[in-house]
Amino acid sequence: MKIIMLGAPGAGKGTQAKKIAAKYEIPHISTGDIFRANIKEGTELGKKAKTYMDQGLLVPDELVVDLVVDRVNQEDCKNGYVLDGFPRTIPQAEALAELGQKMDYAIDVDVPDENIIHRMGGRRACVGCGATYHLEYAPTKVEGICDACGKELILRDDDKPETVKKRLNVYHEQTQPLIDYYTNAGILKTVDGTVDIDVVFQNIVEILGA
Protein backbone atom coordinates (compact mmCIF):
# COMPACT_ATOMS: atom_id res chain seq x y z
CA MET A 1 0.00 0.00 0.00
CA LYS A 2 1.53 3.28 -1.16
CA ILE A 3 0.18 6.35 0.60
CA ILE A 4 0.83 10.08 0.25
CA MET A 5 0.00 12.41 3.14
CA LEU A 6 -1.18 15.89 2.16
CA GLY A 7 -1.93 18.85 4.39
CA ALA A 8 -0.49 22.22 5.31
CA PRO A 9 2.61 22.49 7.55
CA GLY A 10 1.43 21.80 11.10
CA ALA A 11 -1.78 20.00 10.06
CA GLY A 12 -0.57 16.85 11.82
CA LYS A 13 0.13 14.75 8.75
CA GLY A 14 3.52 13.65 10.15
CA THR A 15 1.92 12.31 13.32
CA GLN A 16 -0.67 10.42 11.30
CA ALA A 17 1.98 9.11 8.89
CA LYS A 18 3.91 7.57 11.82
CA LYS A 19 0.73 5.92 13.15
CA ILE A 20 -0.10 4.54 9.69
CA ALA A 21 3.46 3.22 9.28
CA ALA A 22 3.28 1.45 12.66
CA LYS A 23 -0.16 -0.10 12.07
CA TYR A 24 0.46 -1.31 8.52
CA GLU A 25 4.18 -2.10 9.04
CA ILE A 26 5.44 0.03 6.16
CA PRO A 27 8.22 2.67 6.24
CA HIS A 28 7.39 6.28 7.09
CA ILE A 29 9.39 8.40 4.67
CA SER A 30 9.63 12.05 5.72
CA THR A 31 11.56 14.52 3.61
CA GLY A 32 11.62 16.79 6.66
CA ASP A 33 13.53 14.16 8.66
CA ILE A 34 15.94 13.62 5.75
CA PHE A 35 16.60 17.37 5.50
CA ARG A 36 16.97 17.84 9.27
CA ALA A 37 19.47 14.95 9.45
CA ASN A 38 21.48 16.54 6.62
CA ILE A 39 21.33 19.97 8.29
CA LYS A 40 22.53 18.52 11.60
CA GLU A 41 25.39 16.72 9.85
CA GLY A 42 26.27 19.87 7.89
CA THR A 43 26.16 18.19 4.48
CA GLU A 44 26.04 20.22 1.27
CA LEU A 45 22.39 19.22 0.72
CA GLY A 46 21.62 20.20 4.31
CA LYS A 47 23.15 23.66 3.88
CA LYS A 48 21.19 24.25 0.67
CA ALA A 49 17.95 22.98 2.20
CA LYS A 50 18.39 25.15 5.32
CA THR A 51 18.60 28.39 3.32
CA TYR A 52 15.14 27.66 1.91
CA MET A 53 13.57 26.25 5.09
CA ASP A 54 14.67 29.20 7.24
CA GLN A 55 12.82 31.54 4.88
CA GLY A 56 9.69 29.36 4.93
CA LEU A 57 10.23 28.38 1.29
CA LEU A 58 9.96 24.94 -0.25
CA VAL A 59 13.16 23.10 -1.13
CA PRO A 60 13.44 22.96 -4.96
CA ASP A 61 12.35 19.80 -6.79
CA GLU A 62 15.80 18.85 -8.01
CA LEU A 63 17.12 18.65 -4.43
CA VAL A 64 14.29 16.33 -3.42
CA VAL A 65 13.20 13.95 -6.19
CA ASP A 66 16.35 11.81 -6.54
CA LEU A 67 16.68 11.47 -2.78
CA VAL A 68 13.09 10.24 -2.35
CA VAL A 69 13.08 7.91 -5.37
CA ASP A 70 16.31 6.29 -4.15
CA ARG A 71 14.65 5.74 -0.75
CA VAL A 72 11.41 4.18 -2.05
CA ASN A 73 13.37 1.75 -4.23
CA GLN A 74 14.99 0.20 -1.15
CA GLU A 75 14.07 -3.31 -0.02
CA ASP A 76 11.98 -2.28 3.01
CA CYS A 77 9.55 -0.41 0.72
CA LYS A 78 8.57 -3.45 -1.36
CA ASN A 79 5.21 -3.79 0.48
CA GLY A 80 4.53 -0.05 0.35
CA TYR A 81 5.32 3.11 2.28
CA VAL A 82 3.78 6.32 3.53
CA LEU A 83 5.23 9.56 2.12
CA ASP A 84 5.17 12.60 4.38
CA GLY A 85 6.18 15.96 2.86
CA PHE A 86 6.54 14.68 -0.70
CA PRO A 87 5.38 15.32 -3.37
CA ARG A 88 4.75 19.01 -2.78
CA THR A 89 4.36 20.13 -6.37
CA ILE A 90 2.80 18.76 -9.57
CA PRO A 91 6.25 18.19 -11.19
CA GLN A 92 7.27 16.12 -8.14
CA ALA A 93 4.06 14.06 -8.38
CA GLU A 94 4.59 13.55 -12.10
CA ALA A 95 8.24 12.54 -11.55
CA LEU A 96 7.09 9.95 -9.01
CA ALA A 97 4.49 8.54 -11.41
CA GLU A 98 6.94 8.49 -14.33
CA LEU A 99 9.38 6.46 -12.25
CA GLY A 100 6.76 3.76 -11.77
CA GLN A 101 5.53 4.65 -8.28
CA LYS A 102 1.74 4.30 -8.50
CA MET A 103 0.00 5.59 -5.40
CA ASP A 104 -3.01 3.89 -3.77
CA TYR A 105 -4.19 6.76 -1.56
CA ALA A 106 -3.57 10.48 -1.13
CA ILE A 107 -4.90 11.52 2.30
CA ASP A 108 -5.46 15.22 2.91
CA VAL A 109 -5.46 16.22 6.60
CA ASP A 110 -7.54 19.38 6.42
CA VAL A 111 -6.96 22.15 9.02
CA PRO A 112 -7.77 25.91 8.68
CA ASP A 113 -4.77 28.28 8.54
CA GLU A 114 -5.62 30.07 11.80
CA ASN A 115 -5.57 26.75 13.71
CA ILE A 116 -2.15 25.95 12.24
CA ILE A 117 -0.60 29.31 13.17
CA HIS A 118 -1.80 28.81 16.77
CA ARG A 119 -0.55 25.20 16.88
CA MET A 120 2.91 25.87 15.46
CA GLY A 121 3.50 28.94 17.60
CA GLY A 122 3.27 26.65 20.61
CA ARG A 123 5.88 24.15 19.40
CA ARG A 124 9.23 23.96 21.17
CA ALA A 125 12.34 22.01 20.13
CA CYS A 126 15.29 20.91 22.26
CA VAL A 127 18.65 22.43 21.31
CA GLY A 128 20.36 19.25 22.50
CA CYS A 129 18.53 16.11 21.34
CA GLY A 130 15.98 17.67 18.97
CA ALA A 131 12.93 16.35 20.87
CA THR A 132 9.77 18.38 20.20
CA TYR A 133 7.07 19.51 22.61
CA HIS A 134 4.04 21.79 22.63
CA LEU A 135 3.18 24.39 25.29
CA GLU A 136 -0.49 23.36 25.17
CA TYR A 137 -0.73 19.79 23.86
CA ALA A 138 2.55 18.18 24.99
CA PRO A 139 4.25 20.35 27.64
CA THR A 140 7.48 19.46 29.44
CA LYS A 141 7.56 18.70 33.18
CA VAL A 142 9.68 21.83 33.74
CA GLU A 143 8.85 24.80 31.51
CA GLY A 144 11.52 25.48 28.87
CA ILE A 145 13.57 22.36 29.75
CA CYS A 146 13.69 19.11 27.73
CA ASP A 147 12.34 16.06 29.59
CA ALA A 148 14.76 13.78 27.72
CA CYS A 149 18.14 15.52 28.11
CA GLY A 150 17.61 18.62 30.29
CA LYS A 151 18.73 21.12 27.65
CA GLU A 152 16.96 24.37 26.74
CA LEU A 153 13.89 24.47 24.46
CA ILE A 154 13.49 27.02 21.66
CA LEU A 155 10.86 28.19 19.20
CA ARG A 156 12.38 27.18 15.85
CA ASP A 157 12.60 29.86 13.16
CA ASP A 158 10.28 27.87 10.87
CA ASP A 159 7.60 27.72 13.63
CA LYS A 160 7.46 31.50 14.23
CA PRO A 161 4.08 33.03 13.20
CA GLU A 162 5.52 35.23 10.43
CA THR A 163 7.36 32.24 8.91
CA VAL A 164 4.33 29.97 9.31
CA LYS A 165 2.15 32.47 7.41
CA LYS A 166 4.73 32.53 4.62
CA ARG A 167 4.87 28.72 4.58
CA LEU A 168 1.08 28.54 4.38
CA ASN A 169 1.02 30.97 1.44
CA VAL A 170 3.64 28.87 -0.35
CA TYR A 171 1.65 25.72 0.47
CA HIS A 172 -1.58 27.10 -0.97
CA GLU A 173 0.16 28.30 -4.14
CA GLN A 174 2.31 25.26 -4.86
CA THR A 175 0.80 22.28 -3.08
CA GLN A 176 -2.93 22.99 -3.31
CA PRO A 177 -2.92 21.94 -7.00
CA LEU A 178 -1.98 18.42 -5.80
CA ILE A 179 -5.46 18.17 -4.27
CA ASP A 180 -6.91 18.54 -7.78
CA TYR A 181 -4.23 16.25 -9.26
CA TYR A 182 -5.03 13.36 -6.89
CA THR A 183 -8.78 14.05 -7.03
CA ASN A 184 -8.57 13.58 -10.82
CA ALA A 185 -6.53 10.40 -10.25
CA GLY A 186 -9.41 9.12 -8.11
CA ILE A 187 -7.33 8.46 -4.98
CA LEU A 188 -7.82 11.60 -2.82
CA LYS A 189 -9.47 11.16 0.59
CA THR A 190 -9.98 14.09 2.99
CA VAL A 191 -10.11 13.88 6.80
CA ASP A 192 -10.88 16.60 9.35
CA GLY A 193 -7.57 17.41 11.08
CA THR A 194 -9.11 19.68 13.75
CA VAL A 195 -10.45 16.78 15.85
CA ASP A 196 -8.50 14.66 18.36
CA ILE A 197 -5.40 12.90 16.95
CA ASP A 198 -6.83 9.44 17.68
CA VAL A 199 -10.13 10.31 15.98
CA VAL A 200 -8.24 11.51 12.88
CA PHE A 201 -6.38 8.18 12.84
CA GLN A 202 -9.60 6.16 13.22
CA ASN A 203 -11.02 8.02 10.23
CA ILE A 204 -7.90 7.24 8.19
CA VAL A 205 -8.05 3.53 9.14
CA GLU A 206 -11.67 3.44 7.94
CA ILE A 207 -10.43 4.71 4.56
CA LEU A 208 -7.45 2.34 4.31
CA GLY A 209 -9.17 -0.71 5.79
CA ALA A 210 -8.24 -2.68 8.89
mmCIF file of C-alpha atoms in Angstrom:
data_model
loop_
_atom_site.group_PDB
_atom_site.id
_atom_site.type_symbol
_atom_site.label_atom_id
_atom_site.label_comp_id
_atom_site.label_asym_id
_atom_site.label_seq_id
_atom_site.Cartn_x
_atom_site.Cartn_y
_atom_site.Cartn_z
ATOM 1 C CA MET A 1 0.000 0.000 0.000
ATOM 2 C CA LYS A 2 1.531 3.285 -1.162
ATOM 3 C CA ILE A 3 0.176 6.353 0.597
ATOM 4 C CA ILE A 4 0.830 10.081 0.253
ATOM 5 C CA MET A 5 -0.004 12.414 3.143
ATOM 6 C CA LEU A 6 -1.178 15.893 2.161
ATOM 7 C CA GLY A 7 -1.933 18.851 4.393
ATOM 8 C CA ALA A 8 -0.489 22.221 5.315
ATOM 9 C CA PRO A 9 2.609 22.490 7.553
ATOM 10 C CA GLY A 10 1.428 21.800 11.102
ATOM 11 C CA ALA A 11 -1.776 20.004 10.061
ATOM 12 C CA GLY A 12 -0.571 16.852 11.816
ATOM 13 C CA LYS A 13 0.132 14.748 8.750
ATOM 14 C CA GLY A 14 3.521 13.647 10.145
ATOM 15 C CA THR A 15 1.916 12.310 13.321
ATOM 16 C CA GLN A 16 -0.669 10.417 11.297
ATOM 17 C CA ALA A 17 1.982 9.111 8.891
ATOM 18 C CA LYS A 18 3.905 7.572 11.817
ATOM 19 C CA LYS A 19 0.733 5.923 13.151
ATOM 20 C CA ILE A 20 -0.105 4.545 9.691
ATOM 21 C CA ALA A 21 3.456 3.218 9.285
ATOM 22 C CA ALA A 22 3.284 1.454 12.663
ATOM 23 C CA LYS A 23 -0.155 -0.104 12.075
ATOM 24 C CA TYR A 24 0.458 -1.306 8.520
ATOM 25 C CA GLU A 25 4.178 -2.100 9.043
ATOM 26 C CA ILE A 26 5.435 0.029 6.163
ATOM 27 C CA PRO A 27 8.223 2.668 6.240
ATOM 28 C CA HIS A 28 7.391 6.278 7.095
ATOM 29 C CA ILE A 29 9.392 8.401 4.669
ATOM 30 C CA SER A 30 9.631 12.048 5.723
ATOM 31 C CA THR A 31 11.562 14.523 3.613
ATOM 32 C CA GLY A 32 11.621 16.794 6.662
ATOM 33 C CA ASP A 33 13.529 14.157 8.659
ATOM 34 C CA ILE A 34 15.937 13.618 5.748
ATOM 35 C CA PHE A 35 16.598 17.367 5.497
ATOM 36 C CA ARG A 36 16.973 17.840 9.267
ATOM 37 C CA ALA A 37 19.474 14.952 9.447
ATOM 38 C CA ASN A 38 21.475 16.540 6.619
ATOM 39 C CA ILE A 39 21.328 19.971 8.291
ATOM 40 C CA LYS A 40 22.529 18.521 11.605
ATOM 41 C CA GLU A 41 25.393 16.721 9.848
ATOM 42 C CA GLY A 42 26.266 19.871 7.891
ATOM 43 C CA THR A 43 26.158 18.193 4.476
ATOM 44 C CA GLU A 44 26.038 20.218 1.274
ATOM 45 C CA LEU A 45 22.395 19.221 0.725
ATOM 46 C CA GLY A 46 21.624 20.203 4.309
ATOM 47 C CA LYS A 47 23.152 23.663 3.877
ATOM 48 C CA LYS A 48 21.187 24.251 0.673
ATOM 49 C CA ALA A 49 17.948 22.983 2.201
ATOM 50 C CA LYS A 50 18.395 25.150 5.320
ATOM 51 C CA THR A 51 18.603 28.387 3.322
ATOM 52 C CA TYR A 52 15.142 27.657 1.907
ATOM 53 C CA MET A 53 13.568 26.246 5.087
ATOM 54 C CA ASP A 54 14.670 29.197 7.240
ATOM 55 C CA GLN A 55 12.816 31.538 4.885
ATOM 56 C CA GLY A 56 9.686 29.363 4.931
ATOM 57 C CA LEU A 57 10.227 28.385 1.294
ATOM 58 C CA LEU A 58 9.956 24.938 -0.254
ATOM 59 C CA VAL A 59 13.158 23.096 -1.126
ATOM 60 C CA PRO A 60 13.442 22.958 -4.962
ATOM 61 C CA ASP A 61 12.352 19.803 -6.790
ATOM 62 C CA GLU A 62 15.802 18.848 -8.013
ATOM 63 C CA LEU A 63 17.116 18.649 -4.431
ATOM 64 C CA VAL A 64 14.292 16.331 -3.420
ATOM 65 C CA VAL A 65 13.203 13.945 -6.194
ATOM 66 C CA ASP A 66 16.353 11.809 -6.539
ATOM 67 C CA LEU A 67 16.679 11.467 -2.776
ATOM 68 C CA VAL A 68 13.086 10.243 -2.353
ATOM 69 C CA VAL A 69 13.081 7.906 -5.366
ATOM 70 C CA ASP A 70 16.311 6.286 -4.153
ATOM 71 C CA ARG A 71 14.654 5.739 -0.753
ATOM 72 C CA VAL A 72 11.405 4.183 -2.050
ATOM 73 C CA ASN A 73 13.368 1.754 -4.226
ATOM 74 C CA GLN A 74 14.990 0.205 -1.153
ATOM 75 C CA GLU A 75 14.066 -3.310 -0.020
ATOM 76 C CA ASP A 76 11.981 -2.283 3.007
ATOM 77 C CA CYS A 77 9.548 -0.406 0.723
ATOM 78 C CA LYS A 78 8.565 -3.448 -1.357
ATOM 79 C CA ASN A 79 5.206 -3.789 0.482
ATOM 80 C CA GLY A 80 4.526 -0.050 0.352
ATOM 81 C CA TYR A 81 5.323 3.106 2.279
ATOM 82 C CA VAL A 82 3.784 6.325 3.534
ATOM 83 C CA LEU A 83 5.227 9.559 2.117
ATOM 84 C CA ASP A 84 5.174 12.603 4.378
ATOM 85 C CA GLY A 85 6.183 15.964 2.863
ATOM 86 C CA PHE A 86 6.540 14.684 -0.696
ATOM 87 C CA PRO A 87 5.377 15.316 -3.369
ATOM 88 C CA ARG A 88 4.750 19.009 -2.780
ATOM 89 C CA THR A 89 4.356 20.126 -6.370
ATOM 90 C CA ILE A 90 2.802 18.760 -9.568
ATOM 91 C CA PRO A 91 6.246 18.191 -11.192
ATOM 92 C CA GLN A 92 7.272 16.115 -8.141
ATOM 93 C CA ALA A 93 4.061 14.065 -8.381
ATOM 94 C CA GLU A 94 4.595 13.545 -12.100
ATOM 95 C CA ALA A 95 8.240 12.542 -11.546
ATOM 96 C CA LEU A 96 7.094 9.952 -9.007
ATOM 97 C CA ALA A 97 4.492 8.540 -11.413
ATOM 98 C CA GLU A 98 6.942 8.486 -14.333
ATOM 99 C CA LEU A 99 9.380 6.462 -12.248
ATOM 100 C CA GLY A 100 6.756 3.756 -11.774
ATOM 101 C CA GLN A 101 5.528 4.648 -8.284
ATOM 102 C CA LYS A 102 1.737 4.297 -8.500
ATOM 103 C CA MET A 103 -0.004 5.591 -5.396
ATOM 104 C CA ASP A 104 -3.010 3.886 -3.771
ATOM 105 C CA TYR A 105 -4.193 6.757 -1.562
ATOM 106 C CA ALA A 106 -3.572 10.479 -1.128
ATOM 107 C CA ILE A 107 -4.896 11.515 2.296
ATOM 108 C CA ASP A 108 -5.463 15.217 2.912
ATOM 109 C CA VAL A 109 -5.457 16.221 6.602
ATOM 110 C CA ASP A 110 -7.538 19.382 6.422
ATOM 111 C CA VAL A 111 -6.963 22.151 9.021
ATOM 112 C CA PRO A 112 -7.769 25.910 8.680
ATOM 113 C CA ASP A 113 -4.767 28.277 8.540
ATOM 114 C CA GLU A 114 -5.616 30.066 11.802
ATOM 115 C CA ASN A 115 -5.570 26.748 13.711
ATOM 116 C CA ILE A 116 -2.146 25.948 12.241
ATOM 117 C CA ILE A 117 -0.605 29.315 13.170
ATOM 118 C CA HIS A 118 -1.799 28.805 16.771
ATOM 119 C CA ARG A 119 -0.549 25.196 16.882
ATOM 120 C CA MET A 120 2.907 25.867 15.459
ATOM 121 C CA GLY A 121 3.501 28.945 17.596
ATOM 122 C CA GLY A 122 3.271 26.646 20.614
ATOM 123 C CA ARG A 123 5.877 24.155 19.398
ATOM 124 C CA ARG A 124 9.228 23.965 21.171
ATOM 125 C CA ALA A 125 12.337 22.014 20.127
ATOM 126 C CA CYS A 126 15.286 20.909 22.260
ATOM 127 C CA VAL A 127 18.646 22.434 21.305
ATOM 128 C CA GLY A 128 20.362 19.254 22.501
ATOM 129 C CA CYS A 129 18.534 16.109 21.336
ATOM 130 C CA GLY A 130 15.979 17.674 18.973
ATOM 131 C CA ALA A 131 12.931 16.348 20.873
ATOM 132 C CA THR A 132 9.773 18.384 20.195
ATOM 133 C CA TYR A 133 7.070 19.508 22.613
ATOM 134 C CA HIS A 134 4.038 21.792 22.630
ATOM 135 C CA LEU A 135 3.177 24.392 25.289
ATOM 136 C CA GLU A 136 -0.489 23.358 25.175
ATOM 137 C CA TYR A 137 -0.726 19.795 23.858
ATOM 138 C CA ALA A 138 2.545 18.178 24.992
ATOM 139 C CA PRO A 139 4.245 20.346 27.643
ATOM 140 C CA THR A 140 7.480 19.458 29.438
ATOM 141 C CA LYS A 141 7.565 18.705 33.177
ATOM 142 C CA VAL A 142 9.679 21.830 33.738
ATOM 143 C CA GLU A 143 8.848 24.802 31.505
ATOM 144 C CA GLY A 144 11.519 25.476 28.867
ATOM 145 C CA ILE A 145 13.571 22.359 29.750
ATOM 146 C CA CYS A 146 13.693 19.112 27.729
ATOM 147 C CA ASP A 147 12.339 16.060 29.587
ATOM 148 C CA ALA A 148 14.762 13.780 27.722
ATOM 149 C CA CYS A 149 18.141 15.522 28.110
ATOM 150 C CA GLY A 150 17.607 18.617 30.292
ATOM 151 C CA LYS A 151 18.729 21.123 27.646
ATOM 152 C CA GLU A 152 16.956 24.375 26.735
ATOM 153 C CA LEU A 153 13.886 24.468 24.463
ATOM 154 C CA ILE A 154 13.493 27.018 21.662
ATOM 155 C CA LEU A 155 10.860 28.186 19.198
ATOM 156 C CA ARG A 156 12.376 27.177 15.850
ATOM 157 C CA ASP A 157 12.597 29.862 13.160
ATOM 158 C CA ASP A 158 10.281 27.873 10.874
ATOM 159 C CA ASP A 159 7.605 27.718 13.630
ATOM 160 C CA LYS A 160 7.461 31.505 14.229
ATOM 161 C CA PRO A 161 4.081 33.031 13.201
ATOM 162 C CA GLU A 162 5.517 35.234 10.434
ATOM 163 C CA THR A 163 7.362 32.244 8.910
ATOM 164 C CA VAL A 164 4.325 29.970 9.305
ATOM 165 C CA LYS A 165 2.147 32.472 7.406
ATOM 166 C CA LYS A 166 4.734 32.529 4.621
ATOM 167 C CA ARG A 167 4.873 28.717 4.575
ATOM 168 C CA LEU A 168 1.077 28.537 4.378
ATOM 169 C CA ASN A 169 1.016 30.970 1.444
ATOM 170 C CA VAL A 170 3.636 28.867 -0.346
ATOM 171 C CA TYR A 171 1.649 25.718 0.467
ATOM 172 C CA HIS A 172 -1.583 27.096 -0.972
ATOM 173 C CA GLU A 173 0.159 28.304 -4.136
ATOM 174 C CA GLN A 174 2.311 25.260 -4.863
ATOM 175 C CA THR A 175 0.796 22.284 -3.076
ATOM 176 C CA GLN A 176 -2.929 22.986 -3.306
ATOM 177 C CA PRO A 177 -2.922 21.936 -7.005
ATOM 178 C CA LEU A 178 -1.982 18.424 -5.795
ATOM 179 C CA ILE A 179 -5.461 18.170 -4.267
ATOM 180 C CA ASP A 180 -6.905 18.539 -7.776
ATOM 181 C CA TYR A 181 -4.233 16.247 -9.263
ATOM 182 C CA TYR A 182 -5.034 13.365 -6.892
ATOM 183 C CA THR A 183 -8.777 14.046 -7.034
ATOM 184 C CA ASN A 184 -8.565 13.582 -10.815
ATOM 185 C CA ALA A 185 -6.533 10.403 -10.253
ATOM 186 C CA GLY A 186 -9.415 9.119 -8.105
ATOM 187 C CA ILE A 187 -7.327 8.458 -4.979
ATOM 188 C CA LEU A 188 -7.821 11.596 -2.825
ATOM 189 C CA LYS A 189 -9.470 11.164 0.591
ATOM 190 C CA THR A 190 -9.982 14.095 2.993
ATOM 191 C CA VAL A 191 -10.112 13.876 6.802
ATOM 192 C CA ASP A 192 -10.883 16.597 9.352
ATOM 193 C CA GLY A 193 -7.575 17.407 11.079
ATOM 194 C CA THR A 194 -9.107 19.675 13.747
ATOM 195 C CA VAL A 195 -10.454 16.782 15.851
ATOM 196 C CA ASP A 196 -8.499 14.660 18.359
ATOM 197 C CA ILE A 197 -5.400 12.904 16.945
ATOM 198 C CA ASP A 198 -6.829 9.440 17.675
ATOM 199 C CA VAL A 199 -10.128 10.309 15.978
ATOM 200 C CA VAL A 200 -8.235 11.511 12.882
ATOM 201 C CA PHE A 201 -6.382 8.182 12.841
ATOM 202 C CA GLN A 202 -9.602 6.157 13.216
ATOM 203 C CA ASN A 203 -11.022 8.022 10.233
ATOM 204 C CA ILE A 204 -7.897 7.243 8.188
ATOM 205 C CA VAL A 205 -8.046 3.532 9.139
ATOM 206 C CA GLU A 206 -11.670 3.441 7.942
ATOM 207 C CA ILE A 207 -10.431 4.705 4.561
ATOM 208 C CA LEU A 208 -7.449 2.340 4.310
ATOM 209 C CA GLY A 209 -9.171 -0.714 5.786
ATOM 210 C CA ALA A 210 -8.237 -2.685 8.894
#
